[in-house]
Coordinates of C-alpha atoms and ligand atoms in Angstrom, one line a residue:
M1 CA 45.7 133.5 31.7
D2 CA 44.7 134.9 35.1
K3 CA 47.3 136.6 37.2
V4 CA 48.6 134.4 39.9
K5 CA 50.3 137.1 41.9
D6 CA 52.1 140.3 41.3
P7 CA 55.7 139.7 40.3
V8 CA 58.3 139.5 42.9
F9 CA 62.0 140.2 42.9
G10 CA 63.0 137.0 44.6
I11 CA 65.8 139.1 46.3
G12 CA 64.8 139.3 50.0
K13 CA 65.8 142.8 50.6
L14 CA 64.0 144.2 47.6
D15 CA 60.9 142.3 48.2
D16 CA 60.9 143.5 51.9
D17 CA 61.5 147.1 50.9
L18 CA 59.3 147.3 47.8
T19 CA 56.8 144.6 48.5
G20 CA 57.3 143.0 45.1
I21 CA 56.5 144.7 41.7
P22 CA 52.9 145.8 41.5
D23 CA 50.9 145.5 38.3
K24 CA 51.7 147.9 35.5
K25 CA 54.9 149.1 37.0
S26 CA 58.2 149.6 35.2
V27 CA 61.4 148.8 37.1
L28 CA 65.0 149.6 36.0
F29 CA 68.1 147.7 37.2
F30 CA 70.7 150.3 36.5
A31 CA 74.2 148.8 36.7
S32 CA 77.7 150.4 36.3
P33 CA 79.7 148.7 33.6
A34 CA 82.1 147.0 36.0
V35 CA 79.3 145.3 37.9
G36 CA 77.1 142.7 36.2
N37 CA 73.4 142.9 36.6
E38 CA 72.5 139.8 34.8
V39 CA 72.3 137.6 37.9
F40 CA 69.6 140.0 39.2
G41 CA 67.7 139.3 36.0
Y42 CA 68.1 135.5 36.3
Q43 CA 66.9 135.6 39.9
V44 CA 63.8 137.6 39.1
I45 CA 62.9 135.4 36.2
H46 CA 63.4 132.2 38.2
N47 CA 61.4 133.3 41.2
N48 CA 58.5 134.6 39.1
L49 CA 58.3 131.3 37.3
L50 CA 58.4 129.5 40.7
H51 CA 55.5 131.7 41.8
G52 CA 53.5 130.5 38.7
N53 CA 53.8 133.8 36.9
K54 CA 54.0 134.0 33.2
V55 CA 57.3 135.6 32.1
L56 CA 58.3 137.0 28.7
L57 CA 62.1 137.5 28.2
Y58 CA 63.3 139.7 25.5
V59 CA 67.0 138.9 25.1
N60 CA 69.5 140.5 22.7
R61 CA 72.8 140.0 24.6
T62 CA 73.2 136.3 24.0
S63 CA 71.4 133.3 22.6
P64 CA 68.5 131.7 24.6
E65 CA 70.6 128.5 25.0
A66 CA 73.5 130.4 26.5
Y67 CA 71.1 132.4 28.7
L68 CA 69.4 129.4 30.1
A69 CA 72.7 127.6 30.6
D70 CA 74.1 130.5 32.5
M71 CA 70.9 130.6 34.7
K72 CA 71.4 126.9 35.4
D73 CA 74.8 127.6 36.7
Y74 CA 73.1 129.6 39.5
D75 CA 70.6 126.7 40.0
F76 CA 67.9 128.8 38.4
E77 CA 65.6 126.4 36.5
V78 CA 62.9 127.6 34.2
N79 CA 59.6 126.1 33.2
S80 CA 57.0 126.3 30.5
N81 CA 55.7 129.7 31.8
L82 CA 58.7 131.3 30.2
H83 CA 58.6 132.5 26.6
I84 CA 61.7 134.1 25.0
I85 CA 61.9 136.6 22.2
D86 CA 65.3 135.9 20.8
S87 CA 66.8 139.1 19.3
Y88 CA 70.3 137.7 19.2
S89 CA 70.4 134.5 17.1
G90 CA 69.4 136.4 14.0
I91 CA 72.7 138.2 14.0
T92 CA 74.6 135.0 13.8
G93 CA 72.1 133.3 11.5
I94 CA 72.1 130.3 13.8
S95 CA 68.6 129.6 14.9
S96 CA 67.9 128.7 18.5
K97 CA 66.3 125.3 17.9
S98 CA 67.0 123.8 21.2
V99 CA 64.8 126.3 23.1
D100 CA 61.3 125.4 22.1
D101 CA 59.5 128.2 23.6
S102 CA 61.1 131.1 21.8
T103 CA 60.3 133.5 19.0
M104 CA 63.3 134.4 16.8
I105 CA 63.6 137.8 15.4
S106 CA 64.9 137.1 11.9
N107 CA 66.6 140.5 11.5
P108 CA 67.6 142.0 14.8
Y109 CA 68.6 145.2 12.9
D110 CA 65.0 145.8 12.0
K111 CA 63.4 148.2 14.4
E112 CA 59.9 147.4 13.2
E113 CA 60.3 143.6 13.5
I114 CA 61.4 144.0 17.1
K115 CA 58.4 146.1 18.1
K116 CA 56.0 143.9 16.2
A117 CA 57.3 140.8 18.0
L118 CA 57.1 142.5 21.4
S119 CA 53.6 143.8 20.8
E120 CA 52.2 140.5 19.4
E121 CA 53.6 138.6 22.3
L122 CA 52.5 141.1 25.0
D123 CA 49.0 140.9 23.5
K124 CA 48.9 137.3 24.8
G125 CA 49.2 138.6 28.4
Y126 CA 52.2 138.2 30.6
D127 CA 52.7 139.0 34.3
L128 CA 56.3 140.2 33.7
L129 CA 58.4 141.2 30.8
V130 CA 62.2 141.2 31.3
I131 CA 64.3 143.2 28.8
D132 CA 67.9 142.0 28.9
S133 CA 69.2 144.4 27.9
L134 CA 67.7 147.9 27.3
S135 CA 71.1 149.5 27.0
L136 CA 72.0 147.1 24.2
I137 CA 68.9 148.2 22.3
A138 CA 70.2 151.8 22.7
D139 CA 73.7 150.6 21.5
F140 CA 72.2 148.8 18.5
F141 CA 70.1 151.6 17.3
D142 CA 69.9 154.8 19.4
F143 CA 68.7 156.0 22.7
D144 CA 65.5 157.4 21.4
Y145 CA 64.5 154.1 19.9
A146 CA 65.2 152.3 23.2
M147 CA 62.9 154.8 24.8
S148 CA 60.2 154.2 22.2
V149 CA 60.4 150.5 23.0
I150 CA 59.7 151.3 26.7
D151 CA 56.8 153.5 25.6
L152 CA 55.3 150.8 23.5
V153 CA 55.7 148.3 26.3
K154 CA 54.1 150.6 28.9
D155 CA 51.2 151.2 26.5
K156 CA 50.6 147.4 26.2
L157 CA 50.9 146.8 29.9
D158 CA 48.4 149.6 30.6
K159 CA 45.9 147.7 28.5
K160 CA 46.8 144.1 29.3
G161 CA 48.3 144.3 32.8
G162 CA 51.7 143.0 33.8
S163 CA 55.0 144.7 34.8
V164 CA 58.3 145.2 33.1
L165 CA 61.9 144.9 34.4
S166 CA 64.6 146.4 32.2
L167 CA 68.3 145.6 32.7
F168 CA 70.5 148.5 31.8
T169 CA 74.2 149.1 31.9
D170 CA 75.3 152.7 32.2
W171 CA 77.7 153.2 29.3
D172 CA 77.8 156.9 29.4
Y173 CA 74.7 157.9 27.5
G174 CA 74.7 161.4 28.7
E175 CA 72.7 163.1 31.5
E176 CA 69.8 164.2 29.3
N177 CA 69.2 160.7 28.0
L178 CA 69.5 159.1 31.5
N179 CA 67.0 161.6 32.9
K180 CA 64.6 160.8 30.2
L181 CA 64.9 157.1 31.0
I182 CA 64.6 157.5 34.7
S183 CA 61.5 159.6 34.3
K184 CA 59.9 156.8 32.4
V185 CA 60.3 154.1 35.1
N186 CA 58.5 153.7 38.4
A187 CA 61.4 152.3 40.3
K188 CA 65.2 152.4 39.8
V189 CA 67.6 150.1 41.6
D190 CA 71.3 150.9 41.2
I191 CA 73.8 148.1 41.1
K192 CA 77.3 149.4 41.6
G193 CA 80.8 148.8 42.9
I194 CA 82.8 150.4 45.6
E195 CA 85.8 151.5 43.7
K196 CA 89.2 152.4 45.0
R197 CA 91.4 151.7 42.0
V198 CA 90.0 148.1 42.1
I199 CA 86.4 147.1 42.9
F200 CA 86.4 145.6 46.3
G201 CA 82.7 145.4 46.9
Q202 CA 79.4 145.5 45.1
Y203 CA 76.2 147.0 46.3
F204 CA 72.7 147.7 45.3
A205 CA 70.4 150.4 46.4
V206 CA 66.8 151.5 45.6
I207 CA 67.2 155.0 44.3
K208 CA 63.6 155.6 43.3
C209 CA 60.3 153.9 43.9
D210 CA 56.9 155.6 43.4
W211 CA 54.8 153.0 45.0
V212 CA 56.5 152.9 48.4
K213 CA 56.0 156.1 50.4
D214 CA 57.9 157.3 53.5
K215 CA 60.6 154.7 53.5
K216 CA 64.3 155.4 53.6
F217 CA 66.2 152.8 51.6
S218 CA 69.6 151.7 52.5
S219 CA 72.2 150.2 50.2
V220 CA 73.5 146.7 50.8
L221 CA 76.6 144.8 49.7
F222 CA 76.0 141.7 47.8
K223 CA 77.7 138.7 46.2
A224 CA 76.5 136.7 43.2
V225 CA 77.1 133.1 44.3
K226 CA 77.0 130.0 42.1
P227 CA 74.7 128.3 42.8
G228 CA 72.3 130.5 44.8
G229 CA 72.4 133.9 43.1
I230 CA 72.3 137.2 44.8
K231 CA 73.2 137.1 48.5
I232 CA 73.3 140.2 50.7
Y233 CA 76.8 140.2 52.0
F234 CA 78.4 141.4 55.3
P235 CA 82.2 141.1 55.1
K236 CA 82.7 141.0 58.8
I237 CA 80.5 140.2 61.8
L238 CA 82.4 140.0 65.1
V239 CA 81.5 137.4 67.7
T240 CA 82.9 138.4 71.1
G241 CA 82.2 138.0 74.8
P242 CA 83.8 136.7 78.0
T243 CA 85.8 133.5 78.2
D244 CA 83.9 130.2 78.0
A245 CA 80.6 131.9 77.1
G246 CA 80.1 129.9 73.9
K247 CA 81.5 132.1 71.1
T248 CA 83.2 129.3 69.3
S249 CA 80.1 127.1 69.8
F250 CA 78.0 129.8 68.3
I251 CA 80.2 130.2 65.2
H252 CA 80.4 126.5 64.6
S253 CA 76.6 126.2 65.0
A254 CA 75.8 129.1 62.7
S255 CA 78.2 128.3 59.8
K256 CA 79.5 125.6 57.7
D257 CA 83.2 124.9 57.6
A258 CA 84.1 127.0 60.6
V259 CA 87.7 126.9 61.8
S260 CA 89.0 127.8 65.2
V261 CA 92.4 128.2 66.6
D262 CA 91.8 126.6 70.0
R263 CA 93.9 125.0 72.7
L264 CA 92.6 123.1 75.7
G265 CA 89.1 124.1 74.9
G266 CA 89.8 127.8 74.7
T267 CA 90.3 130.0 71.7
I268 CA 93.8 131.4 71.6
A269 CA 93.7 133.3 68.3
L270 CA 90.4 133.5 66.5
D271 CA 87.4 131.6 65.0
H272 CA 86.2 132.1 61.4
G273 CA 83.0 130.8 59.8
N274 CA 81.2 131.4 56.5
L275 CA 77.6 132.1 57.2
D276 CA 74.9 131.5 54.6
F277 CA 71.5 132.3 56.0
K278 CA 68.2 133.1 54.3
G279 CA 69.7 135.0 51.4
Y280 CA 72.5 136.6 53.5
K281 CA 76.1 135.8 53.5
A282 CA 78.6 136.9 56.1
D283 CA 82.0 136.2 57.4
L284 CA 81.9 135.6 61.2
F285 CA 85.0 136.3 63.2
G286 CA 85.3 135.2 66.8
T287 CA 87.6 136.5 69.4
P288 CA 89.2 134.7 72.3
G289 CA 87.7 135.5 75.7
Q290 CA 90.7 135.1 77.9
E291 CA 92.2 138.4 79.0
R292 CA 95.7 137.3 78.1
F293 CA 94.7 137.6 74.4
D294 CA 93.3 141.1 74.7
P295 CA 96.1 142.5 72.5
L296 CA 94.3 140.8 69.6
L297 CA 90.9 142.3 70.2
K298 CA 91.3 145.6 68.4
L299 CA 92.7 143.9 65.4
L300 CA 89.9 141.3 65.2
G301 CA 87.3 144.0 65.6
G302 CA 88.6 146.2 62.8
E303 CA 86.0 146.9 60.0
A304 CA 83.3 144.8 61.6
V305 CA 79.8 145.9 60.6
G306 CA 77.9 144.2 63.4
V307 CA 78.5 142.3 66.6
I308 CA 77.2 139.2 68.3
L309 CA 78.0 139.5 72.0
V310 CA 77.8 136.0 73.6
I311 CA 77.4 135.8 77.4
D312 CA 77.0 132.9 79.9
S313 CA 73.5 133.4 81.4
T314 CA 74.7 132.1 84.7
K315 CA 77.7 134.5 85.1
P316 CA 76.6 138.0 85.8
D317 CA 80.0 138.7 87.3
Q318 CA 81.4 138.4 83.7
F319 CA 79.0 141.0 82.3
P320 CA 81.2 144.0 82.9
R321 CA 83.9 142.1 81.0
A322 CA 81.5 141.6 78.1
I323 CA 81.0 145.4 77.9
E324 CA 84.7 145.9 78.2
M325 CA 85.3 143.6 75.2
L326 CA 83.0 145.8 73.1
R327 CA 85.2 148.7 73.9
K328 CA 88.5 146.8 73.3
T329 CA 87.3 145.5 70.0
E330 CA 86.1 149.0 69.2
T331 CA 82.7 147.8 68.2
Y332 CA 80.7 149.6 70.8
G333 CA 77.8 151.3 69.0
L334 CA 77.6 149.0 66.0
P335 CA 74.4 147.0 65.4
I336 CA 74.4 144.3 68.1
V337 CA 72.6 141.2 69.2
V338 CA 73.3 139.8 72.7
V339 CA 73.2 136.1 72.9
A340 CA 72.4 134.7 76.3
N341 CA 73.9 131.2 76.2
K342 CA 73.8 128.2 78.5
A343 CA 70.1 128.6 79.3
D344 CA 70.1 125.0 80.5
L345 CA 72.4 125.5 83.5
P346 CA 71.0 126.0 87.0
G347 CA 71.1 129.7 88.0
A348 CA 70.6 130.9 84.4
L349 CA 69.2 134.5 84.8
S350 CA 66.0 135.5 83.1
L351 CA 66.3 137.7 80.0
D352 CA 64.8 140.6 81.9
D353 CA 67.5 140.2 84.6
I354 CA 70.2 140.0 82.0
R355 CA 68.9 143.1 80.3
E356 CA 69.0 144.9 83.6
H357 CA 72.5 143.7 84.6
L358 CA 73.9 144.6 81.2
H359 CA 72.1 148.0 81.2
L360 CA 70.7 147.2 77.7
D361 CA 68.0 149.4 76.4
K362 CA 64.7 147.9 75.4
N363 CA 65.6 148.1 71.7
T364 CA 68.7 145.9 71.9
S365 CA 68.0 142.4 70.7
L366 CA 68.6 139.8 73.4
V367 CA 68.3 136.1 72.4
R368 CA 68.5 132.9 74.4
T369 CA 70.6 130.0 73.1
V370 CA 71.3 126.6 74.6
A371 CA 73.3 123.5 73.7
E372 CA 71.6 121.0 71.5
N373 CA 72.6 117.9 73.4
L374 CA 72.7 118.5 77.1
N375 CA 73.9 115.0 78.0
N376 CA 77.0 115.3 76.0
I377 CA 78.8 118.5 76.8
D378 CA 82.6 118.2 76.9
P379 CA 84.2 121.0 79.0
N380 CA 87.1 121.0 76.7
K381 CA 85.2 121.3 73.4
P382 CA 82.7 123.7 71.9
T383 CA 79.3 122.2 71.5
R384 CA 76.5 122.5 69.0
L385 CA 73.8 125.0 69.9
K386 CA 70.1 124.5 69.2
K387 CA 69.1 125.8 65.8
D388 CA 66.1 127.9 66.8
G389 CA 68.1 130.0 69.2
V390 CA 70.9 130.5 66.7
D391 CA 68.5 131.4 63.9
S392 CA 66.7 133.9 66.1
A393 CA 70.0 135.6 66.8
L394 CA 70.8 135.8 63.1
D395 CA 67.3 137.0 62.2
A396 CA 67.7 139.8 64.8
L397 CA 71.2 140.7 63.6
F398 CA 70.2 140.9 59.9
A399 CA 67.1 142.9 60.8
E400 CA 69.4 145.4 62.5
L401 CA 71.9 145.5 59.6
T402 CA 69.5 146.0 56.7
Ligands
GTP501 N1 75.9 123.5 79.5 C1 76.2 124.2 78.5 N2 77.5 124.3 78.0 C2 77.8 125.0 76.9 C3 76.8 125.6 76.2 N3 77.3 126.2 75.2 C4 78.7 126.0 75.2 N4 78.9 125.2 76.3 C5 80.2 124.7 76.7 O1 81.0 125.8 77.2 C6 82.4 125.6 76.9 C7 82.9 126.9 76.2 O2 82.3 127.0 74.9 P1 83.1 127.7 73.8 O3 82.2 127.8 72.6 O4 84.4 127.1 73.6 O5 83.3 129.1 74.5 P2 84.1 130.4 74.0 O6 83.4 131.6 74.3 O7 84.5 130.2 72.6 O8 85.4 130.3 74.9 P3 86.9 131.1 74.7 O9 87.2 131.0 73.3 O10 87.8 130.3 75.6 O11 86.6 132.4 75.2 C8 82.5 124.3 76.1 O12 82.8 123.3 77.0 C9 81.1 124.1 75.6 O13 80.8 122.8 75.4 C10 75.4 125.6 76.7 O14 74.5 126.1 76.1 N5 75.2 124.8 77.8
MG502 MG1 86.3 130.3 71.7

């Protein structure tokens, strides 16, 4: 079968940073024991099948049925371009009949049978081999055997083409072994937790990649969401700006299920919305704009990682207040997008004028937004903003943040 395309990750940030997985490359997803890497594997498999790539999955951690059922929980369907080498069912003696396209290893304790199955299957030509999991091969046998499997696979791929992704959990194999492993792969992505007695965040980070030069990789927080899979996660984005500018309108337009504590059309406590946008997830927090609620601002701004500053394009007299709110929320200096709302109203300033009035440098993102339905604006209620403006603001923000 001809190659359709080089394999992809199907995880936006990794595809952006690494431009997919080039042919004949070996990638390692290296997870700490407390953080699962299996959803990363599911997502890669699913997205390559979607792209029309031929995928071979070597699985030893569960049965093919359970594997595919788990994938389905994330909404990751598979198709006939997937073939599975089942190195699990032989342990239990229960054959995996319900998954047609699989080869069962009759004795998963037989080192030679495993290599034979892999090499025969790889001879048929695949775009991507996923090994789930490589650390379990080391646990079953020993580390050197796991490394010899990688050598065999690389040898095959060198001749036949295709790439390999190995999922690995770092169960203390010793520095020497790990160095051996890392030297054998072209790219390594760490999948870890932020631990302070309990794990309160999970992140991934590209640690090594030999086909991308001169790029600094940043780590990003993620959540594994059912359905949907891996989403880059920002725990707190602050939406602030002067009174009546459109903060609450923005949050309700950008997120599903937003809630606001409003009275007589003004926010008196806060807004909150869950944002789910192009593979990103974030919690949006909105501040009130009226000065009498300023004592709340510092509290609301705490631990924000980025800011959306909403201003009314017709009210330059409020611009100093906008800057003051960045100071009071203690978010001055964080990644920021300025949203110039109410573009429909007479007297709305041009973006250039706004930039000048606000003393924004040329690198600060400034985006126009406007109400969707101009004939139906209630002065006592937030209104829905047009999607293209809101999306541009979010695109700009996530570009700043990642
Ligand atoms: N004409 C026009 N009106 C808008 C637009 N966006 C919002 N509004 C209106 O402006 C008013 C204020 O909007 P909100 O979203 O409540 O503003 P806010 O910034 O949350 O206000 P506070 O919470 O009181 O600070 C509402 O009456 C909205 O319907 C717009 O693009 N054009
Ligand atoms: Mg509000």
